[in-house]
mmCIF file of C-alpha atoms in Angstrom:
data_model
loop_
_atom_site.group_PDB
_atom_site.id
_atom_site.type_symbol
_atom_site.label_atom_id
_atom_site.label_comp_id
_atom_site.label_asym_id
_atom_site.label_seq_id
_atom_site.Cartn_x
_atom_site.Cartn_y
_atom_site.Cartn_z
ATOM 1 C CA MET A 27 110.160 144.551 -86.530
ATOM 2 C CA ARG A 28 110.702 148.220 -85.884
ATOM 3 C CA GLN A 29 113.392 150.328 -84.228
ATOM 4 C CA ALA A 30 113.945 153.346 -82.004
ATOM 5 C CA VAL A 31 117.145 155.391 -81.694
ATOM 6 C CA ASP A 32 118.111 158.124 -79.238
ATOM 7 C CA ILE A 33 120.986 159.798 -77.393
ATOM 8 C CA LEU A 34 120.866 159.626 -73.575
ATOM 9 C CA ARG A 35 122.934 162.202 -71.649
ATOM 10 C CA PHE A 36 124.534 161.750 -68.242
ATOM 11 C CA GLN A 37 126.589 163.926 -65.926
ATOM 12 C CA THR A 38 129.260 161.905 -64.136
ATOM 13 C CA SER A 39 130.866 163.022 -60.868
ATOM 14 C CA GLY A 40 134.430 162.006 -61.700
ATOM 15 C CA ARG A 41 136.170 158.653 -61.776
ATOM 16 C CA GLY A 42 134.108 155.608 -60.895
ATOM 17 C CA LEU A 43 131.098 153.494 -61.769
ATOM 18 C CA MET A 44 127.749 155.279 -62.067
ATOM 19 C CA GLU A 45 124.670 153.082 -62.339
ATOM 20 C CA ILE A 46 122.391 154.002 -65.251
ATOM 21 C CA THR A 47 120.074 150.969 -65.232
ATOM 22 C CA GLY A 48 117.041 153.066 -64.224
ATOM 23 C CA ALA A 49 117.391 155.582 -67.043
ATOM 24 C CA VAL A 50 118.032 152.825 -69.585
ATOM 25 C CA VAL A 51 115.024 150.744 -68.469
ATOM 26 C CA GLN A 52 112.809 153.854 -68.569
ATOM 27 C CA TRP A 53 113.844 154.614 -72.159
ATOM 28 C CA VAL A 54 113.289 150.990 -73.204
ATOM 29 C CA ASP A 55 109.847 150.946 -71.547
ATOM 30 C CA GLU A 56 108.843 154.072 -73.477
ATOM 31 C CA GLN A 57 109.435 152.216 -76.767
ATOM 32 C CA ALA A 58 106.753 149.672 -75.796
ATOM 33 C CA MET A 59 108.371 146.617 -77.361
ATOM 34 C CA THR A 60 108.200 143.027 -76.058
ATOM 35 C CA GLU A 61 111.122 141.219 -77.697
ATOM 36 C CA GLY A 62 114.241 142.661 -79.240
ATOM 37 C CA LEU A 63 117.790 143.860 -78.741
ATOM 38 C CA LEU A 64 118.978 147.011 -76.978
ATOM 39 C CA THR A 65 122.405 148.363 -77.876
ATOM 40 C CA LEU A 66 124.152 151.138 -75.928
ATOM 41 C CA PHE A 67 127.212 152.930 -77.288
ATOM 42 C CA CYS A 68 129.350 155.375 -75.277
ATOM 43 C CA ARG A 69 130.539 158.163 -77.593
ATOM 44 C CA HIS A 70 133.813 158.786 -75.720
ATOM 45 C CA THR A 71 137.319 157.360 -75.442
ATOM 46 C CA SER A 72 137.769 157.971 -71.709
ATOM 47 C CA ALA A 73 134.512 156.506 -70.394
ATOM 48 C CA SER A 74 132.972 153.106 -71.045
ATOM 49 C CA LEU A 75 130.012 150.816 -70.354
ATOM 50 C CA LEU A 76 129.989 147.843 -68.028
ATOM 51 C CA ILE A 77 127.575 145.256 -66.696
ATOM 52 C CA GLN A 78 128.460 144.716 -63.041
ATOM 53 C CA GLU A 79 127.238 143.593 -59.643
ATOM 54 C CA ASN A 80 124.581 145.992 -58.416
ATOM 55 C CA ALA A 81 124.427 144.941 -54.763
ATOM 56 C CA ALA A 82 127.699 145.324 -52.829
ATOM 57 C CA PRO A 83 129.340 148.783 -53.181
ATOM 58 C CA GLU A 84 132.708 147.198 -52.280
ATOM 59 C CA VAL A 85 132.706 145.618 -55.743
ATOM 60 C CA ARG A 86 132.869 149.035 -57.347
ATOM 61 C CA ALA A 87 135.685 150.169 -55.041
ATOM 62 C CA ASP A 88 137.635 146.967 -55.718
ATOM 63 C CA LEU A 89 137.172 147.323 -59.478
ATOM 64 C CA GLU A 90 138.419 150.892 -59.293
ATOM 65 C CA ALA A 91 141.482 149.726 -57.299
ATOM 66 C CA PHE A 92 142.139 146.954 -59.826
ATOM 67 C CA PHE A 93 142.277 149.382 -62.733
ATOM 68 C CA GLU A 94 144.516 151.740 -60.745
ATOM 69 C CA ARG A 95 146.924 148.821 -60.300
ATOM 70 C CA ILE A 96 147.095 147.684 -63.916
ATOM 71 C CA ALA A 97 146.905 151.162 -65.504
ATOM 72 C CA PRO A 98 148.344 153.530 -62.868
ATOM 73 C CA GLU A 99 148.654 157.300 -63.279
ATOM 74 C CA ASP A 100 152.411 157.042 -63.674
ATOM 75 C CA PRO A 101 153.861 159.628 -66.103
ATOM 76 C CA ALA A 102 156.886 157.354 -66.691
ATOM 77 C CA LEU A 103 154.625 154.802 -68.393
ATOM 78 C CA TYR A 104 152.968 156.948 -71.071
ATOM 79 C CA ARG A 105 153.891 159.389 -73.803
ATOM 80 C CA HIS A 106 150.331 160.663 -74.269
ATOM 81 C CA ASP A 107 149.366 163.168 -71.553
ATOM 82 C CA ASP A 108 147.657 165.967 -73.518
ATOM 83 C CA GLU A 109 144.889 166.245 -70.944
ATOM 84 C CA GLY A 110 146.848 165.312 -67.809
ATOM 85 C CA PRO A 111 148.072 162.179 -66.013
ATOM 86 C CA ASP A 112 144.604 160.568 -66.093
ATOM 87 C CA ASP A 113 144.410 160.848 -69.903
ATOM 88 C CA MET A 114 146.189 157.695 -71.084
ATOM 89 C CA PRO A 115 145.030 155.460 -68.179
ATOM 90 C CA SER A 116 141.497 156.449 -69.241
ATOM 91 C CA HIS A 117 142.020 155.207 -72.809
ATOM 92 C CA ILE A 118 143.438 151.916 -71.504
ATOM 93 C CA ARG A 119 140.492 151.383 -69.132
ATOM 94 C CA ALA A 120 138.060 152.104 -71.976
ATOM 95 C CA ALA A 121 139.890 149.589 -74.213
ATOM 96 C CA LEU A 122 139.669 146.889 -71.542
ATOM 97 C CA THR A 123 136.008 147.418 -70.641
ATOM 98 C CA GLN A 124 134.519 148.398 -74.056
ATOM 99 C CA VAL A 125 132.279 151.291 -75.071
ATOM 100 C CA GLN A 126 129.388 149.159 -76.374
ATOM 101 C CA LEU A 127 127.044 146.597 -74.909
ATOM 102 C CA SER A 128 123.855 144.907 -76.061
ATOM 103 C CA VAL A 129 121.118 143.396 -73.880
ATOM 104 C CA PRO A 130 118.264 141.190 -75.128
ATOM 105 C CA LEU A 131 114.678 142.275 -74.455
ATOM 106 C CA ILE A 132 112.550 139.230 -73.592
ATOM 107 C CA GLY A 133 108.954 139.211 -72.380
ATOM 108 C CA GLY A 134 108.926 143.006 -72.144
ATOM 109 C CA ALA A 135 111.988 143.265 -69.877
ATOM 110 C CA LEU A 136 115.738 143.515 -70.381
ATOM 111 C CA ALA A 137 117.250 140.074 -69.770
ATOM 112 C CA LEU A 138 119.598 141.336 -67.039
ATOM 113 C CA GLY A 139 120.386 138.801 -64.314
ATOM 114 C CA ALA A 140 119.235 139.376 -60.732
ATOM 115 C CA TRP A 141 122.567 140.955 -59.720
ATOM 116 C CA GLN A 142 123.406 142.792 -62.934
ATOM 117 C CA GLY A 143 123.283 146.550 -63.347
ATOM 118 C CA VAL A 144 124.298 148.735 -66.307
ATOM 119 C CA TYR A 145 127.090 151.147 -65.411
ATOM 120 C CA LEU A 146 128.664 154.151 -67.067
ATOM 121 C CA PHE A 147 132.342 153.916 -66.091
ATOM 122 C CA GLU A 148 133.923 157.375 -65.889
ATOM 123 C CA HIS A 149 137.704 157.135 -66.196
ATOM 124 C CA ARG A 150 138.655 160.811 -65.963
ATOM 125 C CA THR A 151 139.345 162.337 -62.542
ATOM 126 C CA ARG A 152 136.972 165.240 -63.095
ATOM 127 C CA ALA A 153 133.225 165.142 -63.789
ATOM 128 C CA HIS A 154 132.160 165.018 -67.450
ATOM 129 C CA ARG A 155 129.012 165.185 -69.534
ATOM 130 C CA ARG A 156 128.649 161.898 -71.422
ATOM 131 C CA GLU A 157 126.511 160.818 -74.359
ATOM 132 C CA ILE A 158 125.242 157.287 -74.890
ATOM 133 C CA ALA A 159 123.681 156.394 -78.236
ATOM 134 C CA CYS A 160 120.830 153.833 -77.985
ATOM 135 C CA VAL A 161 119.216 151.563 -80.532
ATOM 136 C CA LEU A 162 116.319 149.248 -79.743
ATOM 137 C CA GLN A 163 115.289 146.888 -82.542
ATOM 138 C CA GLY A 164 112.384 144.503 -82.071
ATOM 139 C CA GLY A 165 108.645 144.341 -81.842
ATOM 140 C CA MET B 1 113.024 140.546 -90.849
ATOM 141 C CA ARG B 2 111.901 138.499 -87.874
ATOM 142 C CA GLN B 3 113.376 137.488 -84.550
ATOM 143 C CA ALA B 4 113.678 134.618 -82.086
ATOM 144 C CA VAL B 5 114.543 134.868 -78.386
ATOM 145 C CA ASP B 6 115.364 132.170 -75.835
ATOM 146 C CA ILE B 7 117.305 131.342 -72.678
ATOM 147 C CA LEU B 8 119.941 128.589 -72.987
ATOM 148 C CA ARG B 9 121.048 126.875 -69.762
ATOM 149 C CA PHE B 10 124.445 125.356 -69.038
ATOM 150 C CA GLN B 11 126.022 123.540 -66.108
ATOM 151 C CA THR B 12 129.679 124.493 -65.692
ATOM 152 C CA SER B 13 132.189 122.314 -63.854
ATOM 153 C CA GLY B 14 134.020 125.088 -62.021
ATOM 154 C CA ARG B 15 136.574 127.642 -63.151
ATOM 155 C CA GLY B 16 137.625 127.539 -66.784
ATOM 156 C CA LEU B 17 136.512 127.837 -70.381
ATOM 157 C CA MET B 18 133.634 125.597 -71.491
ATOM 158 C CA GLU B 19 132.921 125.437 -75.227
ATOM 159 C CA ILE B 20 129.255 126.037 -76.102
ATOM 160 C CA THR B 21 129.585 126.451 -79.880
ATOM 161 C CA GLY B 22 127.618 123.249 -80.578
ATOM 162 C CA ALA B 23 124.599 124.226 -78.486
ATOM 163 C CA VAL B 24 124.602 127.744 -79.903
ATOM 164 C CA VAL B 25 124.824 126.557 -83.520
ATOM 165 C CA GLN B 26 122.006 124.061 -82.915
ATOM 166 C CA TRP B 27 119.710 126.776 -81.537
ATOM 167 C CA VAL B 28 120.549 129.074 -84.457
ATOM 168 C CA ASP B 29 119.888 126.275 -86.979
ATOM 169 C CA GLU B 30 116.456 125.666 -85.430
ATOM 170 C CA GLN B 31 115.449 129.260 -86.220
ATOM 171 C CA ALA B 32 115.975 128.574 -89.949
ATOM 172 C CA MET B 33 117.309 131.995 -90.915
ATOM 173 C CA THR B 34 119.905 132.771 -93.591
ATOM 174 C CA GLU B 35 121.248 136.243 -92.746
ATOM 175 C CA GLY B 36 121.106 138.091 -89.477
ATOM 176 C CA LEU B 37 122.720 138.779 -86.139
ATOM 177 C CA LEU B 38 122.967 136.484 -83.134
ATOM 178 C CA THR B 39 123.484 138.062 -79.719
ATOM 179 C CA LEU B 40 124.343 136.073 -76.589
ATOM 180 C CA PHE B 41 124.112 137.598 -73.108
ATOM 181 C CA CYS B 42 125.394 135.911 -69.923
ATOM 182 C CA ARG B 43 123.030 136.775 -67.059
ATOM 183 C CA HIS B 44 125.722 136.631 -64.351
ATOM 184 C CA THR B 45 128.485 138.780 -62.888
ATOM 185 C CA SER B 46 130.968 135.963 -62.225
ATOM 186 C CA ALA B 47 130.878 134.208 -65.598
ATOM 187 C CA SER B 48 131.343 135.662 -69.082
ATOM 188 C CA LEU B 49 131.396 134.903 -72.813
ATOM 189 C CA LEU B 50 134.473 134.689 -74.978
ATOM 190 C CA ILE B 51 135.425 133.885 -78.544
ATOM 191 C CA GLN B 52 138.664 131.910 -78.400
ATOM 192 C CA GLU B 53 140.910 129.428 -80.143
ATOM 193 C CA ASN B 54 139.124 126.083 -80.384
ATOM 194 C CA ALA B 55 142.068 123.873 -81.334
ATOM 195 C CA ALA B 56 144.931 123.797 -78.784
ATOM 196 C CA PRO B 57 143.812 123.084 -75.188
ATOM 197 C CA GLU B 58 147.000 124.806 -73.939
ATOM 198 C CA VAL B 59 145.430 128.121 -74.965
ATOM 199 C CA ARG B 60 142.697 127.656 -72.389
ATOM 200 C CA ALA B 61 145.190 126.738 -69.653
ATOM 201 C CA ASP B 62 147.374 129.741 -70.519
ATOM 202 C CA LEU B 63 144.376 132.079 -70.497
ATOM 203 C CA GLU B 64 143.378 130.746 -67.091
ATOM 204 C CA ALA B 65 146.937 131.329 -65.801
ATOM 205 C CA PHE B 66 146.957 134.856 -67.225
ATOM 206 C CA PHE B 67 143.806 135.830 -65.337
ATOM 207 C CA GLU B 68 145.172 134.251 -62.148
ATOM 208 C CA ARG B 69 148.208 136.511 -62.518
ATOM 209 C CA ILE B 70 146.402 139.810 -63.084
ATOM 210 C CA ALA B 71 143.469 139.126 -60.727
ATOM 211 C CA PRO B 72 144.821 136.701 -58.115
ATOM 212 C CA GLU B 73 142.820 135.257 -55.233
ATOM 213 C CA ASP B 74 144.663 137.431 -52.724
ATOM 214 C CA PRO B 75 142.464 138.595 -49.799
ATOM 215 C CA ALA B 76 144.794 141.566 -49.232
ATOM 216 C CA LEU B 77 143.725 143.034 -52.599
ATOM 217 C CA TYR B 78 139.930 143.143 -52.190
ATOM 218 C CA ARG B 79 137.320 144.333 -49.738
ATOM 219 C CA HIS B 80 134.488 142.361 -51.363
ATOM 220 C CA ASP B 81 134.578 138.685 -50.335
ATOM 221 C CA ASP B 82 130.920 137.909 -49.525
ATOM 222 C CA GLU B 83 131.095 134.604 -51.360
ATOM 223 C CA GLY B 84 134.736 133.697 -50.718
ATOM 224 C CA PRO B 85 138.191 134.521 -52.128
ATOM 225 C CA ASP B 86 137.104 133.771 -55.702
ATOM 226 C CA ASP B 87 134.261 136.307 -55.558
ATOM 227 C CA MET B 88 135.975 139.581 -56.472
ATOM 228 C CA PRO B 89 138.473 138.033 -58.946
ATOM 229 C CA SER B 90 135.390 136.672 -60.731
ATOM 230 C CA HIS B 91 133.851 140.130 -61.126
ATOM 231 C CA ILE B 92 137.152 141.486 -62.487
ATOM 232 C CA ARG B 93 137.468 138.655 -65.019
ATOM 233 C CA ALA B 94 133.893 139.221 -66.151
ATOM 234 C CA ALA B 95 134.590 142.957 -66.561
ATOM 235 C CA LEU B 96 137.674 142.252 -68.703
ATOM 236 C CA THR B 97 136.085 139.630 -70.946
ATOM 237 C CA GLN B 98 132.468 140.920 -71.211
ATOM 238 C CA VAL B 99 129.129 139.171 -70.735
ATOM 239 C CA GLN B 100 127.790 139.831 -74.233
ATOM 240 C CA LEU B 101 128.845 138.960 -77.757
ATOM 241 C CA SER B 102 127.224 139.143 -81.181
ATOM 242 C CA VAL B 103 128.035 137.038 -84.233
ATOM 243 C CA PRO B 104 126.798 137.710 -87.793
ATOM 244 C CA LEU B 105 124.808 135.006 -89.575
ATOM 245 C CA ILE B 106 125.803 134.900 -93.256
ATOM 246 C CA GLY B 107 124.739 132.350 -95.858
ATOM 247 C CA GLY B 108 122.983 130.266 -93.213
ATOM 248 C CA ALA B 109 126.014 129.911 -90.921
ATOM 249 C CA LEU B 110 127.528 131.898 -88.068
ATOM 250 C CA ALA B 111 130.483 133.887 -89.444
ATOM 251 C CA LEU B 112 132.955 132.362 -86.957
ATOM 252 C CA GLY B 113 136.496 132.009 -88.250
ATOM 253 C CA ALA B 114 138.044 128.568 -88.778
ATOM 254 C CA TRP B 115 139.699 128.611 -85.337
ATOM 255 C CA GLN B 116 137.029 130.420 -83.353
ATOM 256 C CA GLY B 117 134.790 128.774 -80.777
ATOM 257 C CA VAL B 118 132.208 130.325 -78.438
ATOM 258 C CA TYR B 119 133.072 129.779 -74.779
ATOM 259 C CA LEU B 120 131.261 130.219 -71.507
ATOM 260 C CA PHE B 121 133.977 131.344 -69.091
ATOM 261 C CA GLU B 122 133.222 130.216 -65.534
ATOM 262 C CA HIS B 123 135.123 132.333 -63.020
ATOM 263 C CA ARG B 124 133.932 130.780 -59.748
ATOM 264 C CA THR B 125 135.871 127.846 -58.288
ATOM 265 C CA ARG B 126 132.768 125.699 -57.909
ATOM 266 C CA ALA B 127 130.372 124.483 -60.615
ATOM 267 C CA HIS B 128 127.367 126.730 -61.355
ATOM 268 C CA ARG B 129 124.192 126.681 -63.400
ATOM 269 C CA ARG B 130 124.376 129.534 -65.926
ATOM 270 C CA GLU B 131 121.787 131.202 -68.134
ATOM 271 C CA ILE B 132 122.529 132.756 -71.514
ATOM 272 C CA ALA B 133 119.879 134.914 -73.147
ATOM 273 C CA CYS B 134 119.815 134.661 -76.971
ATOM 274 C CA VAL B 135 118.370 136.917 -79.656
ATOM 275 C CA LEU B 136 118.538 136.138 -83.362
ATOM 276 C CA GLN B 137 117.272 138.866 -85.676
ATOM 277 C CA GLY B 138 117.267 138.375 -89.423
ATOM 278 C CA GLY B 139 115.532 136.515 -92.202
ATOM 279 C CA MET C 2 113.585 147.046 -91.523
ATOM 280 C CA ARG C 3 116.052 145.387 -93.839
ATOM 281 C CA GLN C 4 119.633 144.137 -93.603
ATOM 282 C CA ALA C 5 122.917 143.933 -95.473
ATOM 283 C CA VAL C 6 125.786 141.520 -94.800
ATOM 284 C CA ASP C 7 129.318 141.396 -96.180
ATOM 285 C CA ILE C 8 132.916 140.415 -95.490
ATOM 286 C CA LEU C 9 135.486 143.236 -95.544
ATOM 287 C CA ARG C 10 139.138 142.268 -96.059
ATOM 288 C CA PHE C 11 142.196 144.087 -94.745
ATOM 289 C CA GLN C 12 145.934 143.587 -94.981
ATOM 290 C CA THR C 13 147.672 144.521 -91.727
ATOM 291 C CA SER C 14 151.357 145.450 -91.522
ATOM 292 C CA GLY C 15 152.169 143.575 -88.326
ATOM 293 C CA ARG C 16 151.458 144.321 -84.695
ATOM 294 C CA GLY C 17 149.572 147.503 -83.909
ATOM 295 C CA LEU C 18 146.376 149.461 -84.401
ATOM 296 C CA MET C 19 145.237 150.047 -87.988
ATOM 297 C CA GLU C 20 142.394 152.514 -88.492
ATOM 298 C CA ILE C 21 139.551 151.146 -90.649
ATOM 299 C CA THR C 22 136.925 153.845 -90.008
ATOM 300 C CA GLY C 23 137.033 155.029 -93.630
ATOM 301 C CA ALA C 24 136.384 151.609 -95.167
ATOM 302 C CA VAL C 25 133.635 150.882 -92.644
ATOM 303 C CA VAL C 26 131.871 154.218 -93.215
ATOM 304 C CA GLN C 27 132.059 153.713 -96.981
ATOM 305 C CA TRP C 28 130.420 150.283 -96.743
ATOM 306 C CA VAL C 29 127.703 151.644 -94.444
ATOM 307 C CA ASP C 30 127.047 154.573 -96.815
ATOM 308 C CA GLU C 31 126.604 152.156 -99.725
ATOM 309 C CA GLN C 32 123.718 150.451 -97.886
ATOM 310 C CA ALA C 33 121.801 153.764 -97.886
ATOM 311 C CA MET C 34 120.114 153.373 -94.509
ATOM 312 C CA THR C 35 119.257 156.149 -92.050
ATOM 313 C CA GLU C 36 118.796 154.437 -88.679
ATOM 314 C CA GLY C 37 120.042 151.055 -87.569
ATOM 315 C CA LEU C 38 122.819 149.039 -86.023
ATOM 316 C CA LEU C 39 126.166 148.100 -87.545
ATOM 317 C CA THR C 40 127.976 145.066 -86.172
ATOM 318 C CA LEU C 41 131.571 144.171 -87.057
ATOM 319 C CA PHE C 42 133.063 140.771 -86.240
ATOM 320 C CA CYS C 43 136.766 139.890 -86.598
ATOM 321 C CA ARG C 44 137.056 136.251 -87.764
ATOM 322 C CA HIS C 45 140.391 135.620 -86.029
ATOM 323 C CA THR C 46 141.772 134.775 -82.595
ATOM 324 C CA SER C 47 144.938 136.855 -82.833
ATOM 325 C CA ALA C 48 143.473 140.153 -84.032
ATOM 326 C CA SER C 49 140.606 142.176 -82.574
ATOM 327 C CA LEU C 50 138.468 145.297 -82.975
ATOM 328 C CA LEU C 51 138.716 148.435 -80.886
ATOM 329 C CA ILE C 52 137.176 151.878 -80.679
ATOM 330 C CA GLN C 53 139.982 154.274 -79.780
ATOM 331 C CA GLU C 54 141.208 157.845 -79.877
ATOM 332 C CA ASN C 55 141.805 158.870 -83.484
ATOM 333 C CA ALA C 56 143.816 162.053 -82.922
ATOM 334 C CA ALA C 57 147.104 161.564 -81.022
ATOM 335 C CA PRO C 58 149.326 158.766 -82.427
ATOM 336 C CA GLU C 59 151.001 158.491 -78.988
ATOM 337 C CA VAL C 60 147.802 156.838 -77.745
ATOM 338 C CA ARG C 61 148.354 153.908 -80.081
ATOM 339 C CA ALA C 62 152.011 153.556 -79.040
ATOM 340 C CA ASP C 63 151.056 153.698 -75.344
ATOM 341 C CA LEU C 64 148.317 151.105 -75.827
ATOM 342 C CA GLU C 65 150.791 148.820 -77.570
ATOM 343 C CA ALA C 66 153.264 149.262 -74.672
ATOM 344 C CA PHE C 67 150.520 148.539 -72.133
ATOM 345 C CA PHE C 68 149.665 145.208 -73.738
ATOM 346 C CA GLU C 69 153.360 144.308 -73.982
ATOM 347 C CA ARG C 70 153.562 144.871 -70.205
ATOM 348 C CA ILE C 71 150.578 142.793 -69.176
ATOM 349 C CA ALA C 72 150.982 140.035 -71.795
ATOM 350 C CA PRO C 73 154.711 139.976 -72.620
ATOM 351 C CA GLU C 74 156.354 137.648 -75.131
ATOM 352 C CA ASP C 75 157.932 135.609 -72.363
ATOM 353 C CA PRO C 76 158.192 131.860 -73.189
ATOM 354 C CA ALA C 77 158.296 131.064 -69.447
ATOM 355 C CA LEU C 78 154.702 132.288 -69.081
ATOM 356 C CA TYR C 79 152.937 130.163 -71.698
ATOM 357 C CA ARG C 80 152.637 126.535 -72.758
ATOM 358 C CA HIS C 81 151.017 127.383 -76.126
ATOM 359 C CA ASP C 82 153.594 128.516 -78.685
ATOM 360 C CA ASP C 83 152.612 126.595 -81.837
ATOM 361 C CA GLU C 84 153.113 129.664 -84.011
ATOM 362 C CA GLY C 85 155.916 131.354 -82.066
ATOM 363 C CA PRO C 86 156.381 133.574 -79.012
ATOM 364 C CA ASP C 87 153.751 136.068 -80.208
ATOM 365 C CA ASP C 88 151.064 133.350 -80.444
ATOM 366 C CA MET C 89 149.697 133.206 -76.888
ATOM 367 C CA PRO C 90 150.111 136.940 -76.145
ATOM 368 C CA SER C 91 147.943 137.481 -79.248
ATOM 369 C CA HIS C 92 145.117 135.323 -77.879
ATOM 370 C CA ILE C 93 145.249 137.181 -74.545
ATOM 371 C CA ARG C 94 145.121 140.590 -76.241
ATOM 372 C CA ALA C 95 142.156 139.461 -78.343
ATOM 373 C CA ALA C 96 140.372 138.214 -75.206
ATOM 374 C CA LEU C 97 140.887 141.570 -73.465
ATOM 375 C CA THR C 98 139.843 143.771 -76.381
ATOM 376 C CA GLN C 99 137.115 141.626 -78.022
ATOM 377 C CA VAL C 100 136.543 140.593 -81.635
ATOM 378 C CA GLN C 101 133.105 142.201 -82.028
ATOM 379 C CA LEU C 102 131.700 145.697 -81.792
ATOM 380 C CA SER C 103 128.404 147.342 -82.715
ATOM 381 C CA VAL C 104 127.800 150.997 -83.539
ATOM 382 C CA PRO C 105 124.378 152.672 -83.846
ATOM 383 C CA LEU C 106 123.479 154.392 -87.107
ATOM 384 C CA ILE C 107 121.533 157.596 -86.367
ATOM 385 C CA GLY C 108 120.483 160.277 -88.849
ATOM 386 C CA GLY C 109 122.406 158.564 -91.642
ATOM 387 C CA ALA C 110 125.757 158.488 -89.801
ATOM 388 C CA LEU C 111 127.507 156.115 -87.400
ATOM 389 C CA ALA C 112 127.120 157.516 -83.876
ATOM 390 C CA LEU C 113 130.892 157.618 -83.266
ATOM 391 C CA GLY C 114 132.055 160.402 -80.961
ATOM 392 C CA ALA C 115 134.247 163.222 -82.272
ATOM 393 C CA TRP C 116 137.454 161.472 -81.158
ATOM 394 C CA GLN C 117 136.491 157.874 -81.839
ATOM 395 C CA GLY C 118 137.893 155.757 -84.649
ATOM 396 C CA VAL C 119 137.352 152.082 -85.472
ATOM 397 C CA TYR C 120 140.577 150.084 -85.343
ATOM 398 C CA LEU C 121 141.643 146.634 -86.406
ATOM 399 C CA PHE C 122 144.163 145.584 -83.754
ATOM 400 C CA GLU C 123 146.760 143.201 -85.195
ATOM 401 C CA HIS C 124 148.421 141.200 -82.426
ATOM 402 C CA ARG C 125 150.817 139.047 -84.465
ATOM 403 C CA THR C 126 154.312 140.346 -85.178
ATOM 404 C CA ARG C 127 154.014 139.693 -88.913
ATOM 405 C CA ALA C 128 151.516 141.141 -91.374
ATOM 406 C CA HIS C 129 148.296 139.175 -91.926
ATOM 407 C CA ARG C 130 145.233 139.191 -94.145
ATOM 408 C CA ARG C 131 142.177 139.690 -91.933
ATOM 409 C CA GLU C 132 138.452 139.254 -92.534
ATOM 410 C CA ILE C 133 135.751 141.279 -90.809
ATOM 411 C CA ALA C 134 132.144 140.152 -91.138
ATOM 412 C CA CYS C 135 129.633 143.039 -91.226
ATOM 413 C CA VAL C 136 125.900 143.195 -90.611
ATOM 414 C CA LEU C 137 123.854 146.370 -90.933
ATOM 415 C CA GLN C 138 120.218 146.097 -89.835
ATOM 416 C CA GLY C 139 117.890 149.090 -90.083
ATOM 417 C CA GLY C 140 116.018 151.223 -92.557
#
């Protein structure tokens, strides 16, 4: 068994789900392994990683609306607002969706299901530059 | 260190938590490793994986009721309904509970706590056939 | 590649987020690896693990208030109360925040972002002794 590590960088365009499956698969392919485990780790507290439906765009809009409902930008609800009204809702969304995910590599391909994509979930209103640490261990 | 990969298949019986600890432990035992890391990955966007209490069945009913409350089958809330009213609530539940989990293998046994079981969480109303990709890396 | 496994023990002081980054980093440093993957696993169903903001203490208070809102200690909502009114809300919080997390090790350091800390999230009202299983695989 051997391993590869790297930092992938992405520019988001503000709040919402941004698919990064292509960039992730390209990096995995470059490591030329057949079986193993890929782990992605988002180095931020106001963005996260999510496996989600990659077909219907309404899913992403509905997910966004869901998180607005349970963690609204309502100043009356939060004490922490150092970076604006989207600051604390962002931390809550990141806590609920996680900043890390691992995907098995089997037969030379990530074991994603037919309808699964890997998404970087930006929780801040404005665009941000985001770093994702990657580890692939296998052979 | 070496590794084993596989796909485990399960038939759910509709919405709810289905314990899969036994099948997972059996597969791990067959790999005959002592220390390592097991990773499970659910290849679907409307089912997920969860570590939960394995003693009181009321916990599973209460969990089910909780998710019905925060992500109800209310057509007024979602645009995405390609596969019926349980479609979008399923994606939300999967986003909140995650499709991947890893468990350390220590001293020849998974390091689950005394009250922890591994559950496949079916979010669709009807029964489905589900695939879980497994990777065990260790020695 | 090689691996190290261990069980770290912590005493919480009741409900809330307790930072454990220091203890985790110390254990990782003792294994003297440069690149790899650290996995932490909380062996309980009423405590969990979370990566969160490590600067503003208001974030932790706001997170606590958020979980009180969506999973309140309201006996009318739950059937399971074997260990008191904080029992079922604890299982829900653990389901939403997960009991496992993995962090890449790159260049001899965990790839945590500048504002990220590792937290043990105690969900029970009273203090508890908690065990976290650790696996570090790398070289």
